[in-house]
Coordinates of C-alpha atoms in Angstrom, one line a residue:
Chain I
M841 CA 50.3 -1.3 16.5
L842 CA 47.1 0.7 16.4
T843 CA 44.7 0.0 19.2
L844 CA 41.1 1.0 19.8
N845 CA 42.3 3.7 22.1
H846 CA 44.2 5.5 19.4
F847 CA 41.1 5.8 17.3
L848 CA 39.0 6.9 20.3
I849 CA 41.5 9.6 21.1
L850 CA 41.6 10.8 17.5
S851 CA 37.8 10.8 17.5
L852 CA 37.6 12.7 20.8
A853 CA 40.1 15.3 19.6
L854 CA 38.2 15.9 16.4
F855 CA 34.9 16.1 18.3
S856 CA 36.4 18.7 20.7
V857 CA 37.7 20.7 17.8
G858 CA 34.3 20.6 16.1
V859 CA 32.4 21.6 19.2
A860 CA 34.8 24.4 19.9
G861 CA 34.5 25.6 16.3
V862 CA 30.7 25.7 16.5
L863 CA 30.7 27.6 19.7
I864 CA 33.6 30.0 19.0
R865 CA 33.8 30.8 15.3
R866 CA 31.8 33.8 13.9
N867 CA 31.7 32.7 10.3
I868 CA 28.8 30.5 9.5
I869 CA 30.7 28.6 6.8
I870 CA 33.3 27.6 9.4
V871 CA 30.6 26.6 11.8
L872 CA 29.1 24.3 9.1
M873 CA 32.6 22.8 8.6
S874 CA 32.9 22.3 12.3
L875 CA 29.6 20.5 12.3
E876 CA 30.9 18.2 9.6
L877 CA 34.0 17.6 11.8
I878 CA 31.7 16.4 14.6
F879 CA 29.8 14.0 12.4
N880 CA 33.0 12.6 11.0
S881 CA 34.6 12.2 14.5
V882 CA 31.5 10.1 15.3
N883 CA 32.1 8.1 12.1
I884 CA 35.6 7.3 13.2
S885 CA 34.6 6.1 16.6
L886 CA 31.7 4.0 15.2
A887 CA 34.0 2.4 12.6
A888 CA 36.7 1.7 15.1
F889 CA 34.3 0.1 17.5
S890 CA 32.7 -1.8 14.7
Y891 CA 36.1 -3.2 13.7
Y892 CA 37.3 -4.1 17.1
L893 CA 34.0 -5.6 18.2
Q894 CA 33.7 -7.5 15.0
S895 CA 30.1 -6.3 14.7
L896 CA 28.5 -4.8 11.6
N897 CA 26.0 -2.5 13.2
G898 CA 28.6 0.3 13.5
T899 CA 29.6 0.1 9.9
V900 CA 25.9 0.3 8.8
F901 CA 25.5 3.2 11.1
V902 CA 28.4 5.0 9.5
I903 CA 26.8 4.7 6.0
F904 CA 23.5 6.1 7.4
N905 CA 25.4 8.8 9.1
I906 CA 27.2 9.9 6.0
T907 CA 23.9 10.1 4.1
V908 CA 22.1 12.0 6.8
S909 CA 24.9 14.5 7.3
A910 CA 25.0 15.1 3.6
A911 CA 21.3 16.0 3.7
E912 CA 21.9 18.1 6.8
V913 CA 24.7 20.1 5.2
A914 CA 22.6 20.7 2.1
I915 CA 19.9 22.3 4.2
G916 CA 22.5 24.2 6.2
I917 CA 23.9 25.8 3.1
A918 CA 20.5 26.6 1.8
I919 CA 19.8 28.5 5.0
L920 CA 23.2 30.1 4.7
V921 CA 22.4 31.4 1.2
L922 CA 19.1 32.9 2.6
V923 CA 21.1 34.7 5.4
Y924 CA 23.6 36.0 2.8
R925 CA 20.9 37.3 0.5
Q926 CA 19.2 39.3 3.4
R927 CA 22.3 40.6 5.1
R928 CA 25.2 40.4 2.7
N929 CA 27.4 38.8 5.3
V930 CA 27.6 35.4 7.0
Y931 CA 28.6 36.3 10.6
V932 CA 26.8 34.6 13.5
D933 CA 27.1 37.6 15.8
E934 CA 25.2 39.8 13.3
L935 CA 22.2 37.6 13.8
N936 CA 20.8 39.4 16.8
G937 CA 17.4 40.5 15.6
M938 CA 15.6 38.6 18.4
K939 CA 16.2 39.1 22.1
G940 CA 14.7 38.0 25.4
Chain B
M790 CA 20.2 -15.2 10.1
T791 CA 17.6 -16.2 7.5
L792 CA 15.1 -14.0 5.8
N793 CA 12.4 -15.3 8.2
D794 CA 14.4 -14.2 11.3
L795 CA 14.2 -10.6 10.0
N796 CA 10.4 -10.7 10.4
I797 CA 9.6 -8.4 7.5
N798 CA 6.2 -7.3 8.5
L799 CA 4.9 -4.3 6.4
A800 CA 1.8 -4.2 8.5
S801 CA 3.8 -3.1 11.5
V802 CA 4.9 0.1 9.7
L803 CA 1.6 0.7 7.9
P804 CA 0.9 4.2 9.5
Q805 CA 4.4 5.4 8.5
L806 CA 4.0 4.0 5.0
L807 CA 0.6 5.6 4.6
V808 CA 1.8 9.0 5.8
T809 CA 4.8 8.8 3.5
G810 CA 2.5 7.9 0.6
L811 CA 0.2 10.8 1.5
G812 CA 3.3 13.2 1.5
L813 CA 4.3 11.9 -1.9
L814 CA 0.8 12.3 -3.2
V815 CA 0.7 15.9 -2.0
L816 CA 4.0 16.5 -3.6
V817 CA 2.8 15.2 -7.0
L818 CA -0.6 17.0 -6.8
D819 CA 1.4 20.2 -6.2
L820 CA 2.5 20.1 -9.8
F821 CA -1.0 20.3 -11.1
L822 CA -2.2 23.2 -9.0
D823 CA -1.8 26.9 -9.7
K824 CA -0.5 29.3 -7.1
K825 CA -4.0 30.4 -6.0
S826 CA -5.3 27.0 -5.1
K827 CA -2.5 25.5 -3.0
A828 CA -4.8 25.4 0.0
A829 CA -6.5 22.3 -1.7
L830 CA -3.3 20.4 -0.7
G831 CA -4.0 21.2 2.9
Y832 CA -7.5 19.6 2.5
V833 CA -6.0 16.6 0.9
S834 CA -3.5 16.2 3.8
I835 CA -6.3 16.6 6.3
A836 CA -8.5 14.0 4.6
G837 CA -5.6 11.6 4.4
L838 CA -4.6 12.1 8.0
L839 CA -8.1 11.6 9.2
V840 CA -8.2 8.2 7.3
I841 CA -4.8 7.2 8.8
L842 CA -5.7 8.2 12.3
P843 CA -7.8 5.1 13.1
I844 CA -5.3 2.9 11.3
A845 CA -2.5 4.2 13.4
F846 CA -4.6 3.5 16.5
V847 CA -5.0 -0.2 15.7
T848 CA -1.7 -1.0 14.1
V849 CA -0.1 -3.1 16.8
S850 CA 2.0 -6.2 16.5
P851 CA 3.7 -7.8 19.5
E852 CA 6.9 -8.9 17.8
A853 CA 9.7 -6.6 16.9
S854 CA 9.9 -6.5 13.1
F855 CA 12.6 -5.8 10.4
G856 CA 15.4 -7.4 12.2
K857 CA 14.3 -6.1 15.6
M858 CA 14.5 -2.5 14.3
V859 CA 10.9 -1.6 14.6
M860 CA 8.5 -2.1 17.5
A861 CA 4.9 -1.5 16.6
D862 CA 3.6 -1.8 20.2
P863 CA 0.7 0.1 21.9
F864 CA 3.2 2.7 23.0
S865 CA 4.1 3.7 19.5
A866 CA 0.5 3.5 18.5
F867 CA -0.4 6.0 21.3
F868 CA 2.3 8.4 20.1
N869 CA 1.4 8.0 16.5
V870 CA -2.1 9.2 17.4
V871 CA -0.6 12.2 19.2
F872 CA 1.6 13.1 16.2
I873 CA -1.3 12.8 13.7
I874 CA -3.5 14.9 15.9
A875 CA -0.7 17.6 16.1
A876 CA -0.2 17.4 12.3
L877 CA -4.0 17.7 11.7
F878 CA -4.2 20.9 13.8
S879 CA -1.1 22.4 12.2
V880 CA -2.3 21.7 8.7
L881 CA -5.7 23.1 9.5
I882 CA -4.4 26.4 10.7
S883 CA -1.7 26.6 8.0
M884 CA -4.0 27.0 5.0
D885 CA -5.3 30.5 5.9
Y886 CA -2.0 31.5 7.6
L887 CA 0.1 30.9 4.5
K888 CA -2.4 32.9 2.4
K889 CA -2.1 35.7 5.0
V890 CA 1.7 35.9 4.9
N891 CA 1.7 35.3 1.2
V892 CA 4.0 32.2 1.0
Q893 CA 1.9 29.8 -1.0
R894 CA 4.1 26.9 -2.1
G895 CA 2.7 23.4 -2.1
E896 CA 5.8 21.5 -0.7
Y897 CA 5.0 23.0 2.7
Y898 CA 2.3 20.3 3.4
C899 CA 4.5 17.5 2.1
I900 CA 7.4 18.6 4.4
M901 CA 5.1 18.7 7.3
L902 CA 3.9 15.2 6.6
F903 CA 7.5 14.0 6.3
A904 CA 8.2 15.5 9.7
T905 CA 5.3 13.5 11.0
V906 CA 6.8 10.3 9.5
G907 CA 10.1 11.1 11.3
M908 CA 8.3 11.4 14.6
M909 CA 6.5 8.1 14.0
I910 CA 9.7 6.4 13.2
M911 CA 11.2 7.7 16.4
A912 CA 8.4 6.5 18.5
S913 CA 8.5 3.0 17.1
A914 CA 12.3 2.6 16.9
A915 CA 13.7 -0.4 18.8
D916 CA 17.2 0.3 17.5
L917 CA 19.4 3.4 17.9
I918 CA 20.1 3.5 14.1
N919 CA 16.4 3.7 13.4
L920 CA 15.9 6.2 16.1
Y921 CA 18.6 8.5 14.8
V922 CA 17.3 8.4 11.2
G923 CA 13.8 9.2 12.4
L924 CA 15.0 12.0 14.5
E925 CA 17.0 13.5 11.6
L926 CA 14.0 13.2 9.2
M927 CA 12.0 15.2 11.7
A928 CA 14.7 17.7 12.4
L929 CA 15.6 18.3 8.8
S930 CA 12.0 18.8 7.9
F931 CA 11.7 21.3 10.7
Y932 CA 14.8 23.3 9.7
V933 CA 13.1 23.8 6.3
L934 CA 9.7 24.7 7.8
V935 CA 11.2 27.2 10.2
A936 CA 12.9 29.0 7.3
Y937 CA 9.8 28.8 5.2
R938 CA 9.2 32.6 5.1
V939 CA 12.3 33.2 3.1
D940 CA 11.9 36.9 2.9
E941 CA 11.3 37.4 6.6
R942 CA 14.5 38.2 8.5
R943 CA 13.4 36.7 11.7
S944 CA 12.3 33.4 10.0
V945 CA 15.8 32.9 8.5
E946 CA 17.6 34.0 11.7
G947 CA 15.5 31.6 13.8
A948 CA 16.1 28.8 11.3
L949 CA 19.9 29.3 11.3
K950 CA 20.0 29.2 15.1
Y951 CA 17.8 26.2 15.2
F952 CA 19.9 24.5 12.5
V953 CA 23.3 25.1 14.1
L954 CA 22.2 24.1 17.6
G955 CA 20.1 21.2 16.3
A956 CA 22.9 19.8 14.3
L957 CA 25.3 20.2 17.2
S958 CA 22.8 18.3 19.4
S959 CA 22.5 15.5 16.8
G960 CA 26.3 15.3 16.9
V961 CA 26.4 15.1 20.6
L962 CA 23.6 12.4 20.6
L963 CA 25.5 10.5 17.9
Y964 CA 28.7 10.6 19.9
G965 CA 26.8 9.3 22.9
I966 CA 25.3 6.5 20.7
S967 CA 28.8 5.5 19.5
Y968 CA 30.0 5.1 23.1
V969 CA 27.0 3.1 24.1
Y970 CA 27.5 0.9 21.0
G971 CA 31.2 0.5 21.9
F972 CA 30.2 -0.6 25.4
S973 CA 27.5 -3.1 24.5
G974 CA 28.5 -4.1 20.9
S975 CA 25.0 -3.5 19.6
T976 CA 22.7 -0.7 18.7
N977 CA 19.6 -2.7 19.6
L978 CA 17.9 -1.4 22.7
A979 CA 17.1 -4.9 24.1
Q980 CA 20.7 -6.0 23.5
I981 CA 22.0 -2.8 25.3
A982 CA 19.7 -3.5 28.2
R983 CA 21.4 -7.0 28.6
Y984 CA 24.8 -5.4 29.1
A985 CA 23.8 -2.2 31.0
V986 CA 23.0 -4.0 34.3
N987 CA 24.0 -3.0 37.8
G988 CA 27.6 -4.1 37.7
A989 CA 28.2 -2.0 34.6
G990 CA 27.4 1.3 36.3
G991 CA 31.0 2.4 36.6
N992 CA 31.9 1.8 33.0
P993 CA 33.1 5.2 31.6
F994 CA 32.0 4.5 28.1
L995 CA 28.5 3.7 29.3
S996 CA 28.3 6.7 31.6
L997 CA 29.6 9.1 29.0
G998 CA 27.3 7.7 26.4
I999 CA 24.2 7.9 28.6
A1000 CA 25.0 11.5 29.6
L1001 CA 25.5 12.6 25.9
I1002 CA 22.3 10.8 24.7
A1003 CA 20.4 12.6 27.5
I1004 CA 21.8 15.9 26.4
G1005 CA 20.9 15.2 22.8
F1006 CA 17.3 14.5 23.7
C1007 CA 17.2 17.5 26.1
F1008 CA 18.1 19.8 23.1
K1009 CA 15.1 18.4 21.3
I1010 CA 12.7 18.9 24.2
A1011 CA 14.2 22.3 24.8
A1012 CA 15.2 21.7 28.4
F1013 CA 17.4 24.3 30.2
P1014 CA 20.3 24.9 29.6
F1015 CA 19.8 23.4 26.0
H1016 CA 16.9 25.6 25.2
M1017 CA 18.7 28.5 23.5
W1018 CA 17.3 27.8 20.1
A1019 CA 13.7 27.5 21.1
P1020 CA 12.5 31.1 21.7
D1021 CA 14.2 32.3 18.5
A1022 CA 13.0 29.4 16.3
Y1023 CA 9.5 29.7 17.7
E1024 CA 9.3 33.4 17.1
G1025 CA 10.8 33.3 13.6
A1026 CA 8.9 30.2 12.3
P1027 CA 5.4 30.5 10.7
T1028 CA 3.0 30.1 13.6
P1029 CA 1.5 26.8 12.6
V1030 CA 5.1 25.4 12.3
T1031 CA 5.8 26.8 15.8
A1032 CA 2.7 24.9 17.1
F1033 CA 3.8 21.7 15.4
L1034 CA 7.4 22.2 16.7
S1035 CA 6.4 22.7 20.3
V1036 CA 3.9 19.8 20.3
G1037 CA 5.1 17.2 17.8
S1038 CA 8.9 17.5 18.2
K1039 CA 8.6 17.5 22.0
A1040 CA 6.3 14.5 22.0
A1041 CA 8.6 12.6 19.7
A1042 CA 11.7 13.4 21.7
F1043 CA 9.9 12.3 24.9
A1044 CA 8.8 9.0 23.2
A1045 CA 12.4 8.3 22.3
F1046 CA 13.5 9.4 25.8
L1047 CA 11.0 7.0 27.5
R1048 CA 11.8 4.1 25.2
V1049 CA 15.6 4.4 25.4
F1050 CA 15.9 5.2 29.1
I1051 CA 13.4 2.7 30.3
T1052 CA 14.2 -0.2 28.1
A1053 CA 17.9 0.1 27.5
F1054 CA 19.3 2.0 30.4
S1055 CA 17.1 0.8 33.2
G1056 CA 19.8 -1.3 34.8
V1057 CA 22.0 1.7 35.5
R1058 CA 19.3 4.1 36.6
P1059 CA 21.4 5.6 39.5
Q1060 CA 23.8 6.8 36.8
W1061 CA 21.3 9.1 35.2
S1062 CA 18.5 9.9 37.6
G1063 CA 20.6 12.7 39.3
L1064 CA 21.2 14.3 35.9
I1065 CA 17.6 14.2 34.9
W1066 CA 16.5 15.5 38.4
T1067 CA 18.7 18.6 38.1
L1068 CA 17.7 19.3 34.5
S1069 CA 14.0 18.9 35.3
A1070 CA 14.1 21.2 38.3
A1071 CA 16.2 23.9 36.5
T1072 CA 14.0 23.7 33.4
M1073 CA 10.7 24.2 35.3
V1074 CA 12.0 27.2 37.3
F1075 CA 13.9 28.8 34.4
G1076 CA 11.0 28.5 31.9
S1077 CA 8.4 29.9 34.3
V1078 CA 10.5 32.8 35.5
V1079 CA 11.8 34.0 32.1
A1080 CA 8.3 33.7 30.6
I1081 CA 7.1 36.5 32.9
S1082 CA 9.1 39.2 31.3
Q1083 CA 8.1 38.4 27.7
K1084 CA 6.3 40.9 25.6
N1085 CA 5.8 38.8 22.5
I1086 CA 3.1 36.1 22.9
V1087 CA 4.9 33.5 20.8
R1088 CA 8.1 33.9 23.0
M1089 CA 5.9 33.7 26.1
L1090 CA 4.5 30.4 24.8
A1091 CA 8.0 29.3 23.9
Y1092 CA 9.2 29.7 27.5
S1093 CA 6.0 28.2 28.8
S1094 CA 6.7 25.1 26.6
I1095 CA 10.2 25.0 28.2
A1096 CA 8.6 25.0 31.6
H1097 CA 6.2 22.2 30.5
A1098 CA 9.2 20.1 29.3
G1099 CA 10.6 20.4 32.8
I1100 CA 7.4 19.2 34.4
I1101 CA 7.1 16.3 32.0
M1102 CA 10.6 15.2 32.7
I1103 CA 9.6 14.4 36.3
G1104 CA 7.7 11.4 34.9
L1105 CA 10.9 10.0 33.4
L1106 CA 12.4 9.9 36.9
T1107 CA 9.7 8.2 38.9
Y1108 CA 10.3 5.0 37.0
D1109 CA 7.0 3.2 37.3
T1110 CA 3.9 2.8 35.1
A1111 CA 2.2 5.7 36.9
G1112 CA 5.0 8.2 36.1
A1113 CA 5.7 7.0 32.5
S1114 CA 2.0 6.8 31.6
S1115 CA 1.4 10.3 32.9
V1116 CA 4.2 11.6 30.6
M1117 CA 2.2 10.1 27.7
Y1118 CA -1.1 11.5 29.0
Y1119 CA 0.5 14.9 29.5
L1120 CA 1.8 15.0 25.9
L1121 CA -1.7 14.1 24.6
V1122 CA -3.3 16.9 26.6
Y1123 CA -0.5 19.3 25.7
A1124 CA -1.2 18.6 22.0
F1125 CA -4.8 19.9 22.4
M1126 CA -4.2 22.8 24.7
N1127 CA -1.1 24.2 23.1
M1128 CA -2.5 23.8 19.6
G1129 CA -5.6 25.7 20.8
A1130 CA -3.5 28.6 22.1
F1131 CA -1.4 28.7 18.9
T1132 CA -4.5 28.6 16.8
V1133 CA -5.7 31.9 18.4
V1134 CA -2.2 33.3 18.0
A1135 CA -2.1 32.3 14.3
L1136 CA -5.5 33.9 13.8
F1137 CA -4.4 37.3 15.1
I1138 CA -0.9 37.5 13.7
R1139 CA -0.8 39.6 10.5
D1140 CA 1.9 39.9 8.0
G1141 CA 4.7 42.2 9.2
G1142 CA 4.5 41.3 12.9
A1143 CA 1.3 43.0 14.0
G1144 CA -0.7 41.0 16.5
E1145 CA 2.3 39.3 18.0
S1146 CA 2.6 41.4 21.1
I1147 CA 0.7 40.5 24.3
S1148 CA -0.6 44.1 24.5
D1149 CA -2.4 43.5 21.2
Y1150 CA -4.7 41.2 23.1
K1151 CA -6.1 44.2 25.1
G1152 CA -9.8 44.3 25.1
L1153 CA -10.2 41.3 23.0
A1154 CA -13.1 40.0 25.1
A1155 CA -15.3 43.0 24.1
R1156 CA -14.6 42.6 20.4
R1157 CA -14.4 38.8 20.0
P1158 CA -16.0 37.3 23.1
G1159 CA -16.0 33.7 21.8
I1160 CA -12.4 33.6 20.9
A1161 CA -11.3 35.4 24.1
F1162 CA -13.2 32.8 26.1
L1163 CA -11.5 29.9 24.3
M1164 CA -8.1 31.5 24.6
S1165 CA -8.7 31.9 28.3
L1166 CA -9.6 28.2 28.4
F1167 CA -6.4 27.2 26.7
L1168 CA -4.3 29.4 28.9
L1169 CA -5.9 28.2 32.1
A1170 CA -5.3 24.6 30.8
L1171 CA -1.7 25.4 30.2
A1172 CA -1.5 26.9 33.7
G1173 CA -3.1 23.7 35.1
I1174 CA -6.5 24.9 36.4
P1175 CA -9.4 22.4 36.8
P1176 CA -11.5 21.2 35.1
T1177 CA -9.2 21.3 32.1
G1178 CA -6.9 18.5 30.9
G1179 CA -3.9 20.6 32.0
F1180 CA -4.9 20.1 35.6
T1181 CA -5.3 16.4 35.4
A1182 CA -2.1 15.9 33.5
K1183 CA -0.1 18.0 36.1
F1184 CA -1.9 16.2 38.9
F1185 CA -0.9 12.8 37.6
I1186 CA 2.7 13.8 37.1
L1187 CA 3.1 15.4 40.5
A1188 CA 1.2 12.6 42.3
S1189 CA 3.5 10.0 40.7
A1190 CA 6.5 12.1 41.9
I1191 CA 5.2 12.0 45.4
D1192 CA 4.5 8.3 45.2
A1193 CA 8.1 7.8 44.1
H1194 CA 9.4 10.0 47.0
Y1195 CA 10.6 12.8 44.9
Y1196 CA 9.1 15.3 47.3
W1197 CA 11.4 18.2 46.5
L1198 CA 10.8 17.9 42.8
A1199 CA 7.1 17.9 43.4
V1200 CA 7.4 21.0 45.5
I1201 CA 9.5 22.7 42.7
G1202 CA 6.9 21.6 40.2
V1203 CA 4.0 23.2 42.2
L1204 CA 6.0 26.4 42.7
A1205 CA 6.8 26.6 39.0
T1206 CA 3.1 26.1 38.2
A1207 CA 2.2 28.9 40.7
I1208 CA 4.7 31.2 39.0
S1209 CA 3.4 30.3 35.6
L1210 CA -0.1 31.3 36.6
F1211 CA 1.2 34.9 36.6
F1212 CA 2.0 35.2 32.9
Y1213 CA -0.9 33.1 31.7
L1214 CA -3.3 35.2 33.7
K1215 CA -1.7 38.4 32.4
V1216 CA -3.0 37.6 28.9
I1217 CA -6.5 36.9 30.3
F1218 CA -6.3 40.1 32.3
Y1219 CA -5.4 42.0 29.2
M1220 CA -8.3 40.4 27.2
Y1221 CA -11.0 41.0 29.8
M1222 CA -9.9 44.0 31.9
K1223 CA -8.2 46.4 29.6
E1224 CA -9.4 48.7 26.9
P1225 CA -8.0 48.1 23.4
D1226 CA -5.3 50.6 22.3
D1227 CA -7.0 51.2 19.0
Y1228 CA -10.6 50.4 18.3
Q1229 CA -10.2 51.2 14.6
Q1230 CA -7.6 48.5 13.9
P1231 CA -9.4 45.7 12.1
L1232 CA -9.3 42.2 13.6
P1233 CA -9.0 39.2 11.3
E1234 CA -12.1 37.1 11.0
A1235 CA -12.0 33.5 12.1
D1236 CA -12.9 31.5 9.0
F1237 CA -14.1 27.9 8.9
T1238 CA -10.7 26.2 9.4
Y1239 CA -9.9 28.2 12.6
N1240 CA -13.4 27.5 14.1
V1241 CA -13.0 23.8 13.5
A1242 CA -9.5 23.8 15.0
L1243 CA -10.6 25.9 18.0
L1244 CA -13.6 23.8 18.8
A1245 CA -11.7 20.5 18.4
A1246 CA -8.9 21.8 20.7
A1247 CA -11.4 23.0 23.3
A1248 CA -13.3 19.8 23.2
G1249 CA -10.1 17.8 23.6
T1250 CA -8.9 20.0 26.5
L1251 CA -12.2 19.7 28.4
I1252 CA -12.9 16.0 27.7
L1253 CA -9.4 15.0 28.8
G1254 CA -9.9 17.1 32.0
I1255 CA -13.3 15.8 32.9
Y1256 CA -13.1 12.2 31.9
P1257 CA -9.4 11.2 31.8
A1258 CA -9.8 7.5 32.9
P1259 CA -9.9 5.8 29.5
F1260 CA -7.0 7.7 28.1
V1261 CA -4.9 7.1 31.2
D1262 CA -5.7 3.4 31.1
M1263 CA -4.7 3.4 27.5
A1264 CA -1.3 4.9 28.4
M1265 CA -0.9 2.5 31.3
E1266 CA -1.5 -0.5 29.1
A1267 CA 0.9 0.9 26.5
I1268 CA 3.7 1.4 28.9
K1269 CA 3.3 -1.8 31.0
P1270 CA 5.3 -4.1 28.7
F1271 CA 8.3 -1.8 29.2
F1272 CA 8.4 -2.7 32.9
N1273 CA 7.4 -6.3 32.5
F1274 CA 10.4 -6.7 30.1
L1275 CA 12.6 -5.7 33.0
A1276 CA 11.6 -8.6 35.1
F1277 CA 13.4 -11.0 32.8

């Protein structure tokens, strides 16, 4: 029997993996994938709460969230393309033109 | 629930609708203009915003509309005016700036207007879903605007850093929202307030949710230690965008901060006041100290805006009408004085990075006395010297902190202000006391748009400093219902 806690633990695990990926990985593409992981971990917990609380707000929020994160990733990839055009690589630690 | 219970009241979102319409109009007009005359779109935007400004001022309806999602109260009207003022200034200085750096594409103004709509939605959101969508509309528009100079390495680098950290902060905010939703079973702020009362203080879902939401907002207002994106994004972005980012985005995040933390989380205040106290103190000190060592004027203003965020956060803590209304008043003043300083910066920046260094301001008083005087006025206002608005705003915030017995925070605030005098006065010292490095180097001429922006900003800064009473009363009236609501 799956309980709410199972979903919350799954969501927390995905969220942690996502945050670790954003902070640790060098490759911007993997950073973008980690961001998606974070958004989807939130979707899981929202959907789980929505189901167990029998309230529709969470489900509605998930739909909005999917839409917004699609727009977000589109802009992220557009910026990524700009970075690649200028530098011919997509590593976060090469982006050190500004200091202070 | 019938259709009537939803209370679909288009009048309550009239300013948002009008600004959206204006953005779409600009987008369509863009198709009919050739590359040389894109500045006309800027004038269209300004004319439109000037018409919408009084409408935003009076659009108030006491009832929450659209299924209790939107709250068009005096609070959101106040912030709508702040956002429109910020957008007016940014568009005004954009027209010449874009010509100067040779990126003349018409969608710029449209995206700027959409960012304004996002801010307005945030300020009037009475539901976390609505708040989040508004926040993302603002943030996505800003990611695009920061990257707008696509050939400039720093612009793209700043945009990528802003995007990654901004998206991470949205994720953290969302995760917090999901826990608050799980705790209270609703995303509506009034419903959450019903559950988040004293006895609920120990609930781990609620505590974690509140902490994560606070962190998400702190990213947007660039509070230490969530400020990392700010200096790089500010430096890389086109200067008018930087100005809009530092004023508009900060004001919008504070509007959301005030509404969420005062209406929804008021019952569990001991849970979050310690967190906000620490963040506020750390932000004030960090921003002022790091700004001292900056050589680039935009980075200096970025750290100064971090320090200002720390001081404004004091007003969230005091938890009375005095503190909350001084946050609103501070943001109004900040819109004028910071826009003024950035107008001068935008005027002197040339393509390729010349004019960005503080040492480029050497001897400015001899060559451009009027502009040097106005720049000094804005910098003194930012430092909090009377008779400018910066002084009254800081005074109200610190006075409310002392009234609420946050003595240490007030002491740290005064010390941070004293430290910040050092780097503001450095620029003034350079302008008035030093000889220019190179007399031959031509200085850009201030054309009509810059003069209008400078004079309007100076007038705003001085009027708010000399005669603050009506504006403070307006903020007081706007925030009062938040605290009345708690009595029930």
